[in-house]
Short mmCIF file of C-alpha atoms (C1' of nucleotides) in Angstrom, two decimals:
data_model
loop_
_atom_site.label_atom_id
_atom_site.label_comp_id
_atom_site.label_asym_id
_atom_site.label_seq_id
_atom_site.Cartn_x
_atom_site.Cartn_y
_atom_site.Cartn_z
CA MET A 1 0.15 0.08 0.02
CA SER A 2 3.00 2.32 0.03
CA LEU A 3 3.71 2.12 -3.44
CA ARG A 4 1.33 5.09 -4.18
CA TYR A 5 2.65 7.22 -1.62
CA ALA A 6 6.29 6.60 -3.33
CA LEU A 7 4.69 7.63 -6.38
CA LEU A 8 3.32 10.74 -5.07
CA ALA A 9 6.36 11.58 -3.48
CA ILE A 10 8.00 12.07 -6.85
CA LEU A 11 5.07 13.52 -8.42
CA ARG A 12 4.62 16.25 -6.29
CA VAL A 13 8.01 17.71 -7.21
CA GLY A 14 6.29 18.30 -10.99
CA PRO A 15 4.21 16.45 -13.49
CA LEU A 16 5.92 13.30 -15.31
CA SER A 17 5.15 10.68 -17.80
CA GLY A 18 4.71 7.15 -16.66
CA TYR A 19 7.84 6.47 -18.73
CA ASP A 20 9.92 9.18 -16.67
CA LEU A 21 8.28 8.56 -13.50
CA ALA A 22 9.37 4.89 -13.60
CA LYS A 23 12.95 5.99 -14.41
CA GLN A 24 13.27 8.94 -11.64
CA PHE A 25 11.79 6.21 -9.44
CA ALA A 26 14.41 3.72 -10.03
CA GLN A 27 17.07 6.17 -9.06
CA SER A 28 15.57 7.82 -6.05
CA VAL A 29 12.45 6.13 -3.87
CA GLY A 30 13.29 3.04 -5.55
CA HIS A 31 16.47 2.58 -3.29
CA VAL A 32 13.67 2.04 -0.70
CA TRP A 33 10.89 0.91 -2.35
CA HIS A 34 11.24 -1.01 -5.51
CA ALA A 35 8.87 -1.45 -8.07
CA PRO A 36 8.78 -2.75 -11.66
CA ASP A 37 7.44 -0.76 -14.47
CA SER A 38 4.60 -3.26 -14.59
CA GLN A 39 3.23 -2.31 -11.19
CA ILE A 40 3.90 1.38 -11.68
CA TYR A 41 1.65 1.83 -15.22
CA PRO A 42 -1.20 0.17 -13.82
CA GLU A 43 -0.94 2.11 -10.14
CA LEU A 44 -1.05 5.38 -11.99
CA ARG A 45 -4.27 4.46 -13.82
CA LYS A 46 -5.89 3.48 -10.45
CA MET A 47 -4.66 6.41 -8.67
CA GLU A 48 -6.17 8.68 -11.88
CA ALA A 49 -9.41 6.36 -11.15
CA GLU A 50 -9.58 7.68 -7.48
CA GLY A 51 -8.64 11.29 -8.14
CA LEU A 52 -5.31 11.29 -6.65
CA VAL A 53 -3.52 12.26 -10.03
CA GLU A 54 -4.78 13.44 -13.28
CA GLY A 55 -3.29 12.30 -16.77
CA GLU A 56 -2.97 14.30 -19.78
CA GLN A 57 -2.65 12.87 -22.97
CA GLN A 58 0.01 14.06 -25.06
CA ALA A 59 0.97 13.56 -28.82
CA ARG A 60 4.56 12.30 -29.70
CA GLY A 61 5.26 12.43 -33.37
CA GLU A 62 2.62 11.64 -35.60
CA ARG A 63 1.22 8.23 -34.00
CA GLY A 64 2.98 8.30 -30.66
CA HIS A 65 1.70 9.50 -27.60
CA ARG A 66 2.35 9.98 -23.61
CA ARG A 67 0.38 10.68 -20.69
CA LEU A 68 1.62 13.12 -18.46
CA TYR A 69 0.52 12.66 -14.66
CA HIS A 70 0.31 15.57 -12.31
CA VAL A 71 -1.09 15.16 -8.37
CA THR A 72 -4.34 16.86 -7.78
CA PRO A 73 -5.25 18.48 -4.44
CA ALA A 74 -6.73 15.33 -3.36
CA GLY A 75 -3.80 13.42 -4.15
CA ASP A 76 -1.76 16.11 -2.09
CA ALA A 77 -4.07 15.61 0.93
CA ALA A 78 -3.63 11.90 0.50
CA PHE A 79 0.11 12.16 0.86
CA THR A 80 0.18 14.24 3.78
CA ASP A 81 -2.49 12.14 5.45
CA TRP A 82 -0.46 9.09 5.08
CA MET A 83 2.54 11.02 6.29
CA ALA A 84 0.59 11.89 9.62
CA ALA A 85 -0.88 8.08 9.70
CA PRO A 86 0.83 5.37 11.70
CA LEU A 87 2.99 3.22 9.62
CA ASP A 88 1.39 -0.53 9.55
CA TYR A 89 4.78 -2.81 10.47
CA GLN A 90 4.35 -6.06 8.81
CA ARG A 91 4.94 -9.08 10.87
CA VAL A 92 8.62 -10.51 10.29
CA ARG A 93 9.39 -12.73 7.56
CA ASP A 94 13.12 -12.82 7.20
CA PRO A 95 14.44 -15.78 5.21
CA ALA A 96 18.12 -15.07 5.72
CA HIS A 97 17.61 -15.48 9.51
CA LEU A 98 15.26 -18.32 9.04
CA ARG A 99 18.03 -20.33 7.43
CA ALA A 100 20.68 -19.00 9.93
CA ALA A 101 18.77 -20.79 12.50
CA TYR A 102 19.21 -24.07 10.98
CA LEU A 103 22.65 -24.08 9.68
CA GLU A 104 23.53 -27.04 11.70
CA ALA A 105 21.65 -29.00 9.23
CA THR A 106 23.72 -28.40 6.25
CA THR A 107 27.38 -28.70 5.39
CA PRO A 108 29.89 -26.43 6.64
CA ASP A 109 30.42 -25.18 3.11
CA ALA A 110 26.83 -24.68 1.99
CA ALA A 111 26.83 -22.49 5.36
CA ARG A 112 29.87 -20.65 4.15
CA ALA A 113 28.19 -20.15 0.92
CA PHE A 114 25.14 -18.65 2.25
CA LEU A 115 26.95 -16.34 4.68
CA ARG A 116 29.29 -15.25 1.96
CA ALA A 117 26.36 -14.49 -0.46
CA HIS A 118 24.54 -12.76 2.27
CA ARG A 119 27.53 -10.64 2.84
CA ALA A 120 27.82 -9.86 -0.79
CA GLN A 121 24.20 -8.92 -0.92
CA TRP A 122 24.28 -6.56 1.62
CA GLN A 123 27.71 -5.24 0.19
CA SER A 124 26.09 -4.23 -2.57
CA GLU A 125 23.22 -2.59 -1.03
CA LEU A 126 25.71 -0.80 1.05
CA GLU A 127 27.43 0.53 -2.12
CA GLN A 128 24.53 1.87 -3.61
CA TRP A 129 23.20 3.35 -0.39
CA GLU A 130 26.65 5.04 -0.05
CA GLY A 131 26.67 6.14 -3.30
CA GLU A 132 23.30 7.95 -2.34
CA LEU A 133 24.92 9.57 0.42
CA VAL A 134 27.54 11.24 -1.86
CA ARG A 135 24.99 12.43 -4.40
CA ILE A 136 23.07 14.07 -1.43
CA ASP A 137 25.88 16.13 0.01
CA THR A 138 26.90 17.10 -3.42
CA VAL A 139 23.28 17.53 -4.52
CA THR A 140 23.86 15.54 -7.80
CA ASN A 141 21.01 13.16 -7.67
CA PRO A 142 18.65 14.48 -10.23
CA MET A 143 15.42 13.89 -8.48
CA LEU A 144 16.93 15.71 -5.40
CA ALA A 145 17.99 18.59 -7.46
CA ARG A 146 14.94 18.83 -8.95
CA ARG A 147 13.12 19.03 -5.59
CA ILE A 148 15.60 21.34 -4.31
CA ALA A 149 15.17 23.66 -6.99
CA VAL A 150 11.01 23.69 -6.23
CA THR A 151 11.58 23.80 -2.51
CA ALA A 152 11.72 27.29 -0.59
CA GLU A 153 15.28 28.41 0.74
CA GLN A 154 14.47 27.70 4.64
CA ASP A 155 13.08 24.41 3.78
CA ARG A 156 15.95 22.95 1.88
CA GLU A 157 18.39 22.16 4.73
CA ARG A 158 15.54 20.05 6.17
CA THR A 159 14.59 18.43 2.95
CA ILE A 160 18.70 17.33 2.72
CA ALA A 161 18.81 16.40 6.41
CA TYR A 162 15.86 14.24 6.09
CA LYS A 163 17.24 12.31 2.93
CA ARG A 164 20.80 12.22 4.66
CA PHE A 165 19.04 10.80 7.85
CA THR A 166 17.32 8.10 5.73
CA TYR A 167 20.28 6.75 3.95
CA GLU A 168 22.46 6.91 7.22
CA GLY A 169 20.06 4.39 8.36
CA LEU A 170 20.30 2.00 5.68
CA VAL A 171 23.99 2.36 5.43
CA ALA A 172 24.11 1.35 9.26
CA ARG A 173 21.58 -1.61 8.64
CA ALA A 174 24.06 -3.17 5.56
CA ARG A 175 27.11 -2.65 7.69
CA ILE A 176 25.30 -4.48 10.58
CA GLU A 177 23.99 -7.42 8.32
CA ILE A 178 27.85 -7.58 6.91
CA GLU A 179 29.34 -7.79 10.36
CA TRP A 180 26.76 -10.32 11.18
CA ALA A 181 27.49 -12.51 7.97
CA GLU A 182 31.25 -12.15 8.86
CA ARG A 183 30.83 -13.48 12.66
CA GLY A 184 28.91 -16.19 11.02
CA LEU A 185 31.72 -17.19 8.83
CA ALA A 186 33.95 -17.11 11.87
CA LEU A 187 31.65 -19.57 13.74
CA VAL A 188 31.45 -22.18 10.93
CA ASP A 189 35.09 -22.15 10.84
CA ARG A 190 35.14 -22.33 14.35
CA LEU A 191 32.51 -25.43 14.86
CA SER A 192 33.79 -27.23 11.67
CA ASP A 193 37.18 -27.27 12.93
CA ASP A 194 38.34 -30.95 13.62
CA PRO A 195 39.70 -30.92 16.97
CA ASP A 196 42.49 -33.30 16.05
CA ALA A 197 43.36 -31.25 13.28
CA GLY A 198 44.92 -28.29 15.36
CA PRO A 199 44.26 -24.86 15.42
CA ALA A 200 44.88 -24.19 11.73
CA GLY A 201 42.69 -27.09 10.33
CA GLY A 202 39.01 -27.11 9.52
CA ARG A 203 38.87 -27.27 5.78
CA MET B 1 8.35 -19.83 -0.57
CA SER B 2 9.81 -20.09 2.76
CA LEU B 3 7.04 -21.15 4.99
CA ARG B 4 7.09 -24.67 3.93
CA TYR B 5 10.76 -24.75 4.74
CA ALA B 6 10.15 -23.23 8.18
CA LEU B 7 7.41 -25.92 8.74
CA LEU B 8 9.52 -28.60 7.67
CA ALA B 9 12.20 -27.44 10.10
CA ILE B 10 9.81 -27.87 12.98
CA LEU B 11 8.25 -31.08 11.91
CA ARG B 12 11.74 -32.78 11.40
CA VAL B 13 12.14 -32.67 15.17
CA GLY B 14 9.14 -34.93 15.54
CA PRO B 15 5.62 -35.27 14.02
CA LEU B 16 2.80 -32.74 15.14
CA SER B 17 -0.75 -31.97 14.30
CA GLY B 18 -1.31 -29.01 12.47
CA TYR B 19 -2.54 -27.19 15.49
CA ASP B 20 0.28 -28.10 17.80
CA LEU B 21 2.74 -27.37 14.73
CA ALA B 22 1.07 -23.78 14.65
CA LYS B 23 1.68 -22.95 18.46
CA GLN B 24 5.14 -24.36 18.14
CA PHE B 25 5.67 -22.26 15.10
CA ALA B 26 4.57 -19.13 16.98
CA GLN B 27 7.20 -19.46 19.73
CA SER B 28 10.34 -20.68 17.78
CA VAL B 29 10.82 -19.95 14.10
CA GLY B 30 7.71 -17.80 14.31
CA HIS B 31 10.15 -15.00 15.62
CA VAL B 32 11.88 -14.67 11.97
CA TRP B 33 9.07 -16.10 9.93
CA HIS B 34 5.45 -15.07 10.94
CA ALA B 35 2.38 -17.22 9.58
CA PRO B 36 -1.19 -17.19 10.68
CA ASP B 37 -2.94 -20.49 11.33
CA SER B 38 -4.85 -19.77 8.28
CA GLN B 39 -1.81 -20.35 6.09
CA ILE B 40 -0.37 -23.03 7.76
CA TYR B 41 -3.20 -25.58 7.56
CA PRO B 42 -3.40 -25.05 3.78
CA GLU B 43 0.12 -25.34 3.33
CA LEU B 44 0.36 -28.64 5.01
CA ARG B 45 -2.11 -29.91 2.73
CA LYS B 46 -0.45 -28.85 -0.31
CA MET B 47 2.82 -30.19 1.02
CA GLU B 48 1.05 -33.56 1.76
CA ALA B 49 -0.22 -33.57 -1.90
CA GLU B 50 3.33 -33.14 -2.90
CA GLY B 51 4.57 -35.59 -0.66
CA LEU B 52 6.65 -33.84 1.43
CA VAL B 53 4.70 -34.77 4.76
CA GLU B 54 2.35 -37.54 5.48
CA GLY B 55 -0.78 -36.79 7.45
CA GLU B 56 -2.33 -39.52 9.58
CA GLN B 57 -5.88 -38.99 10.79
CA GLN B 58 -6.24 -39.74 14.29
CA ALA B 59 -9.41 -40.07 16.50
CA ARG B 60 -9.99 -37.88 19.50
CA GLY B 61 -12.97 -38.74 21.82
CA GLU B 62 -16.14 -39.83 19.92
CA ARG B 63 -16.39 -37.40 16.96
CA GLY B 64 -13.47 -35.30 17.27
CA HIS B 65 -10.20 -36.03 15.20
CA ARG B 66 -6.80 -34.29 14.43
CA ARG B 67 -4.14 -34.93 11.82
CA LEU B 68 -0.62 -35.90 12.71
CA TYR B 69 1.92 -34.89 10.15
CA HIS B 70 5.41 -36.24 9.87
CA VAL B 71 8.25 -35.62 7.36
CA THR B 72 8.51 -38.08 4.42
CA PRO B 73 12.06 -38.87 3.01
CA ALA B 74 11.10 -36.33 0.12
CA GLY B 75 10.25 -33.79 2.55
CA ASP B 76 13.70 -34.23 4.40
CA ALA B 77 15.48 -33.85 1.17
CA ALA B 78 13.46 -30.85 -0.07
CA PHE B 79 14.65 -29.16 3.26
CA THR B 80 18.45 -30.05 3.09
CA ASP B 81 18.28 -28.93 -0.65
CA TRP B 82 16.95 -25.76 0.03
CA MET B 83 19.31 -25.30 2.89
CA ALA B 84 22.16 -25.87 0.44
CA ALA B 85 20.63 -23.58 -2.62
CA PRO B 86 21.12 -19.87 -2.72
CA LEU B 87 18.51 -17.60 -1.24
CA ASP B 88 16.78 -15.23 -3.02
CA TYR B 89 16.64 -11.82 -1.97
CA GLN B 90 13.52 -9.63 -2.22
CA ARG B 91 14.08 -6.24 -3.61
CA VAL B 92 13.91 -3.62 -1.04
CA ARG B 93 10.64 -2.47 0.24
CA ASP B 94 10.88 -0.39 3.44
CA PRO B 95 8.08 1.75 4.42
CA ALA B 96 9.73 3.42 7.49
CA HIS B 97 12.80 4.46 5.48
CA LEU B 98 10.48 5.67 2.65
CA ARG B 99 8.65 7.76 4.98
CA ALA B 100 11.83 9.00 6.71
CA ALA B 101 12.92 10.36 3.12
CA TYR B 102 10.03 12.68 3.27
CA LEU B 103 9.64 13.79 6.79
CA GLU B 104 10.16 17.36 5.64
CA ALA B 105 6.82 17.21 4.08
CA THR B 106 5.04 16.75 7.52
CA THR B 107 5.09 18.54 10.68
CA PRO B 108 7.49 18.04 13.59
CA ASP B 109 4.92 16.31 15.81
CA ALA B 110 3.90 13.90 12.91
CA ALA B 111 7.67 13.24 12.16
CA ARG B 112 8.20 12.52 15.90
CA ALA B 113 5.42 10.47 16.60
CA PHE B 114 6.45 8.35 13.43
CA LEU B 115 10.07 8.09 15.20
CA ARG B 116 8.76 7.12 18.39
CA ALA B 117 6.43 4.65 16.76
CA HIS B 118 9.30 3.11 14.91
CA ARG B 119 11.39 2.83 18.04
CA ALA B 120 8.58 1.21 20.00
CA GLN B 121 8.11 -1.30 17.56
CA TRP B 122 11.87 -2.24 17.10
CA GLN B 123 12.01 -2.06 21.01
CA SER B 124 9.21 -4.45 21.42
CA GLU B 125 10.85 -6.82 18.91
CA LEU B 126 14.20 -6.62 20.80
CA GLU B 127 12.50 -7.84 23.85
CA GLN B 128 11.22 -10.65 22.28
CA TRP B 129 14.76 -11.61 20.50
CA GLU B 130 16.76 -10.88 23.88
CA GLY B 131 14.06 -13.23 25.56
CA GLU B 132 14.58 -15.94 23.14
CA LEU B 133 18.42 -15.46 23.55
CA VAL B 134 18.16 -16.00 27.50
CA ARG B 135 15.87 -19.23 26.50
CA ILE B 136 18.53 -20.40 24.35
CA ASP B 137 21.35 -19.99 26.81
CA THR B 138 19.02 -21.88 29.52
CA VAL B 139 17.62 -24.49 26.91
CA THR B 140 14.23 -23.38 28.23
CA ASN B 141 12.66 -22.94 24.80
CA PRO B 142 10.48 -26.00 24.28
CA MET B 143 10.94 -26.11 20.78
CA LEU B 144 14.93 -26.13 21.26
CA ALA B 145 14.76 -28.79 24.36
CA ARG B 146 12.85 -31.33 21.96
CA ARG B 147 15.17 -30.71 19.26
CA ILE B 148 18.38 -31.18 21.61
CA ALA B 149 16.80 -34.28 23.21
CA VAL B 150 16.93 -35.72 19.52
CA THR B 151 20.39 -34.29 18.34
CA ALA B 152 23.40 -36.33 18.80
CA GLU B 153 25.80 -35.27 21.76
CA GLN B 154 28.59 -33.67 19.34
CA ASP B 155 25.90 -31.68 17.22
CA ARG B 156 24.27 -30.12 20.28
CA GLU B 157 26.94 -27.65 20.40
CA ARG B 158 26.32 -26.66 16.87
CA THR B 159 22.64 -26.28 16.95
CA ILE B 160 22.49 -24.20 20.00
CA ALA B 161 25.37 -21.93 18.56
CA TYR B 162 23.60 -21.19 15.33
CA LYS B 163 20.33 -20.43 17.04
CA ARG B 164 22.23 -17.88 19.25
CA PHE B 165 24.04 -16.41 16.06
CA THR B 166 20.84 -16.08 14.62
CA TYR B 167 19.16 -14.20 17.60
CA GLU B 168 21.95 -12.16 17.89
CA GLY B 169 21.79 -10.84 14.52
CA LEU B 170 18.18 -9.96 15.25
CA VAL B 171 19.10 -8.02 18.27
CA ALA B 172 21.92 -6.16 16.54
CA ARG B 173 19.42 -5.07 14.08
CA ALA B 174 16.95 -4.13 16.43
CA ARG B 175 19.57 -1.92 18.24
CA ILE B 176 20.53 -0.10 15.06
CA GLU B 177 17.10 0.55 14.47
CA ILE B 178 16.32 2.14 17.87
CA GLU B 179 19.40 4.10 17.54
CA TRP B 180 18.41 5.53 14.16
CA ALA B 181 15.02 6.44 15.28
CA GLU B 182 16.86 8.23 18.22
CA ARG B 183 18.95 10.08 16.04
CA GLY B 184 15.90 11.16 14.14
CA LEU B 185 14.19 12.21 17.11
CA ALA B 186 17.03 14.58 17.76
CA LEU B 187 17.22 15.75 14.25
CA VAL B 188 13.73 16.70 14.31
CA ASP B 189 14.24 18.68 17.51
CA ARG B 190 17.32 20.75 15.85
CA LEU B 191 15.61 21.50 12.82
CA SER B 192 12.13 22.46 14.30
CA ASP B 193 14.33 24.75 16.70
CA ASP B 194 13.28 28.20 16.10
CA PRO B 195 16.24 30.33 15.65
CA ASP B 196 14.77 32.99 17.64
CA ALA B 197 13.73 30.82 20.29
CA GLY B 198 17.36 30.17 21.77
CA PRO B 199 18.92 26.82 22.19
CA ALA B 200 16.17 25.53 24.67
CA GLY B 201 13.32 25.85 22.33
CA GLY B 202 11.63 24.00 19.54
CA ARG B 203 8.16 22.96 20.56
"C1'" DT C 1 17.81 -0.40 -42.02
"C1'" DT C 2 18.82 -1.54 -37.71
"C1'" DA C 3 19.10 -0.85 -33.15
"C1'" DC C 4 18.11 1.67 -29.14
"C1'" DG C 5 15.40 4.18 -26.34
"C1'" DC C 6 10.47 5.86 -25.70
"C1'" DA C 7 5.96 4.59 -24.07
"C1'" DT C 8 2.35 1.42 -22.09
"C1'" DG C 9 0.92 -2.08 -20.79
"C1'" DT C 10 -1.65 -7.30 -20.04
"C1'" DA C 11 -2.07 -12.06 -17.97
"C1'" DA C 12 -0.96 -15.59 -15.12
"C1'" DC C 13 0.28 -16.68 -10.76
"C1'" DA C 14 2.53 -16.72 -6.08
"C1'" DG C 15 2.08 -15.41 -1.35
"C1'" DG C 16 0.22 -13.17 2.36
"C1'" DT C 17 -3.77 -10.75 5.01
"C1'" DT C 18 -8.00 -10.50 7.20
"C1'" DA C 19 -12.27 -11.75 8.19
"C1'" DC C 20 -15.17 -15.33 9.19
"C1'" DA C 21 -17.15 -20.26 9.74
"C1'" DT C 22 -17.64 -24.58 12.32
"C1'" DG C 23 -17.36 -27.95 15.59
"C1'" DA C 24 -15.46 -30.96 19.44
"C1'" DT C 25 -13.62 -31.74 24.06
"C1'" DT C 26 -12.34 -30.70 28.74
"C1'" DA C 27 -12.08 -28.04 32.81
"C1'" DT C 28 -14.62 -25.09 36.02
"C1'" DA D 1 -23.84 -24.73 31.88
"C1'" DT D 2 -20.43 -22.04 30.29
"C1'" DA D 3 -16.09 -20.78 28.91
"C1'" DA D 4 -11.65 -22.05 27.26
"C1'" DT D 5 -8.94 -24.54 24.44
"C1'" DC D 6 -8.42 -27.89 20.94
"C1'" DA D 7 -8.86 -28.52 15.69
"C1'" DT D 8 -9.51 -27.15 10.97
"C1'" DG D 9 -10.27 -24.62 7.83
"C1'" DT D 10 -12.79 -21.05 3.47
"C1'" DA D 11 -13.29 -17.18 0.77
"C1'" DA D 12 -12.16 -12.55 -0.58
"C1'" DC D 13 -8.87 -9.50 -1.22
"C1'" DC D 14 -4.32 -7.49 -1.78
"C1'" DT D 15 0.33 -6.69 -3.26
"C1'" DG D 16 4.01 -8.18 -5.67
"C1'" DT D 17 6.65 -11.20 -9.24
"C1'" DT D 18 7.41 -12.79 -13.90
"C1'" DA D 19 7.12 -13.22 -18.63
"C1'" DC D 20 5.42 -11.69 -22.39
"C1'" DA D 21 3.29 -8.06 -25.95
"C1'" DT D 22 3.28 -4.06 -28.88
"C1'" DG D 23 4.42 -0.22 -31.36
"C1'" DC D 24 6.49 4.43 -32.41
"C1'" DG D 25 10.68 7.94 -32.76
"C1'" DT D 26 15.42 8.95 -33.80
"C1'" DA D 27 19.97 8.47 -34.40
"C1'" DA D 28 24.04 5.88 -36.55
#
DNA sequence: TTACGCATGTAACAGGTTACATGATTAT
DNA sequence: ATAATCATGTAACCTGTTACATGCGTAA
């Protein structure tokens, strides 16, 4: 149910076509809320049916066309209402920790492969998010730059500060996951260490 | 797609009825993978149809009955295959960080309410998980005790060590989320501080 | 003329949520 | 008798995933 608010957040900066929205989405809010094009286009149509956005059909060449969406007052109200409403937290469903709880049921090699993949997964997220932090500080993220351009002078600091805060949180979480995977790898080594093989053994 | 493996993990310890499984589930693996009864019963039936478990109908009083499930060799193989297979990571969809990225669009009070709720949410998870850590150390979690009872002496250390490792990871993550919310609260205070009101102002 | 980027989707399916439905057994 | 707990589900809905489908515009 958050997708529409993620879309509204971007459209509030200025009207966009579904295509452009999807592109902007992927390089801004998509870092915290992924959505494929096949979900964005229908959602925009649904939002239009509910009066949150308005689409304006535009010609593009002879036969081509595109639909430019902008937020209606109702859409703006829906967004600010959502911002002020309590967030509904989903129940935990964490496949990585589920598997971790039963690592004794597999081989040390499989356990290591799982933990290395976990580390790689979060390392890759970490790099994305650290990249975003740099782009926030330098205001080189195109979405943020557009947003700052339409933001009153005295609100720019807050806008940037909350973006930074958000990505700092993501970065901290990624680091924790990486550390956890590394402690797991050390644990596998320790537990699979053949007691007869001496302190350097294990593989 | 992880639900069935969570169910298998529990059933591998010993046969259970859907009802007992659901109860045991909630107080063990349910801490990392939530599932309501209404999902567990049909999943067990599906797993039975696919030959992963076998259900044995038992009488209970005159008219009552219950179905006792146990894992088949195929179910055991499916579980160990899953343990050795790469985990598929879902794309990020994080409502809390989504909202955090746009906190400038709401009032300081709403921002604080959101951050306090976030802290409370993770505080509550943290308490659950820290409680589990204690129950792991004292082997007072009933599921773990049952598992340990059917585990060979030399594998008990590993079984317990991986459970501990799992919950340590969850605890670390909860702490990070709480710290993040607290830094957010400090940030809201700083940003909503009226520059004319002096260092103690802000509300 | 060919490939790449613009532009918009549909369809089938999987997985999870919420609310509801039903009845038996056992303890007080 | 009544309430708690045992016991097992169904149905409707929402969200998200995956794969596929279609055609136009423009630059090399």
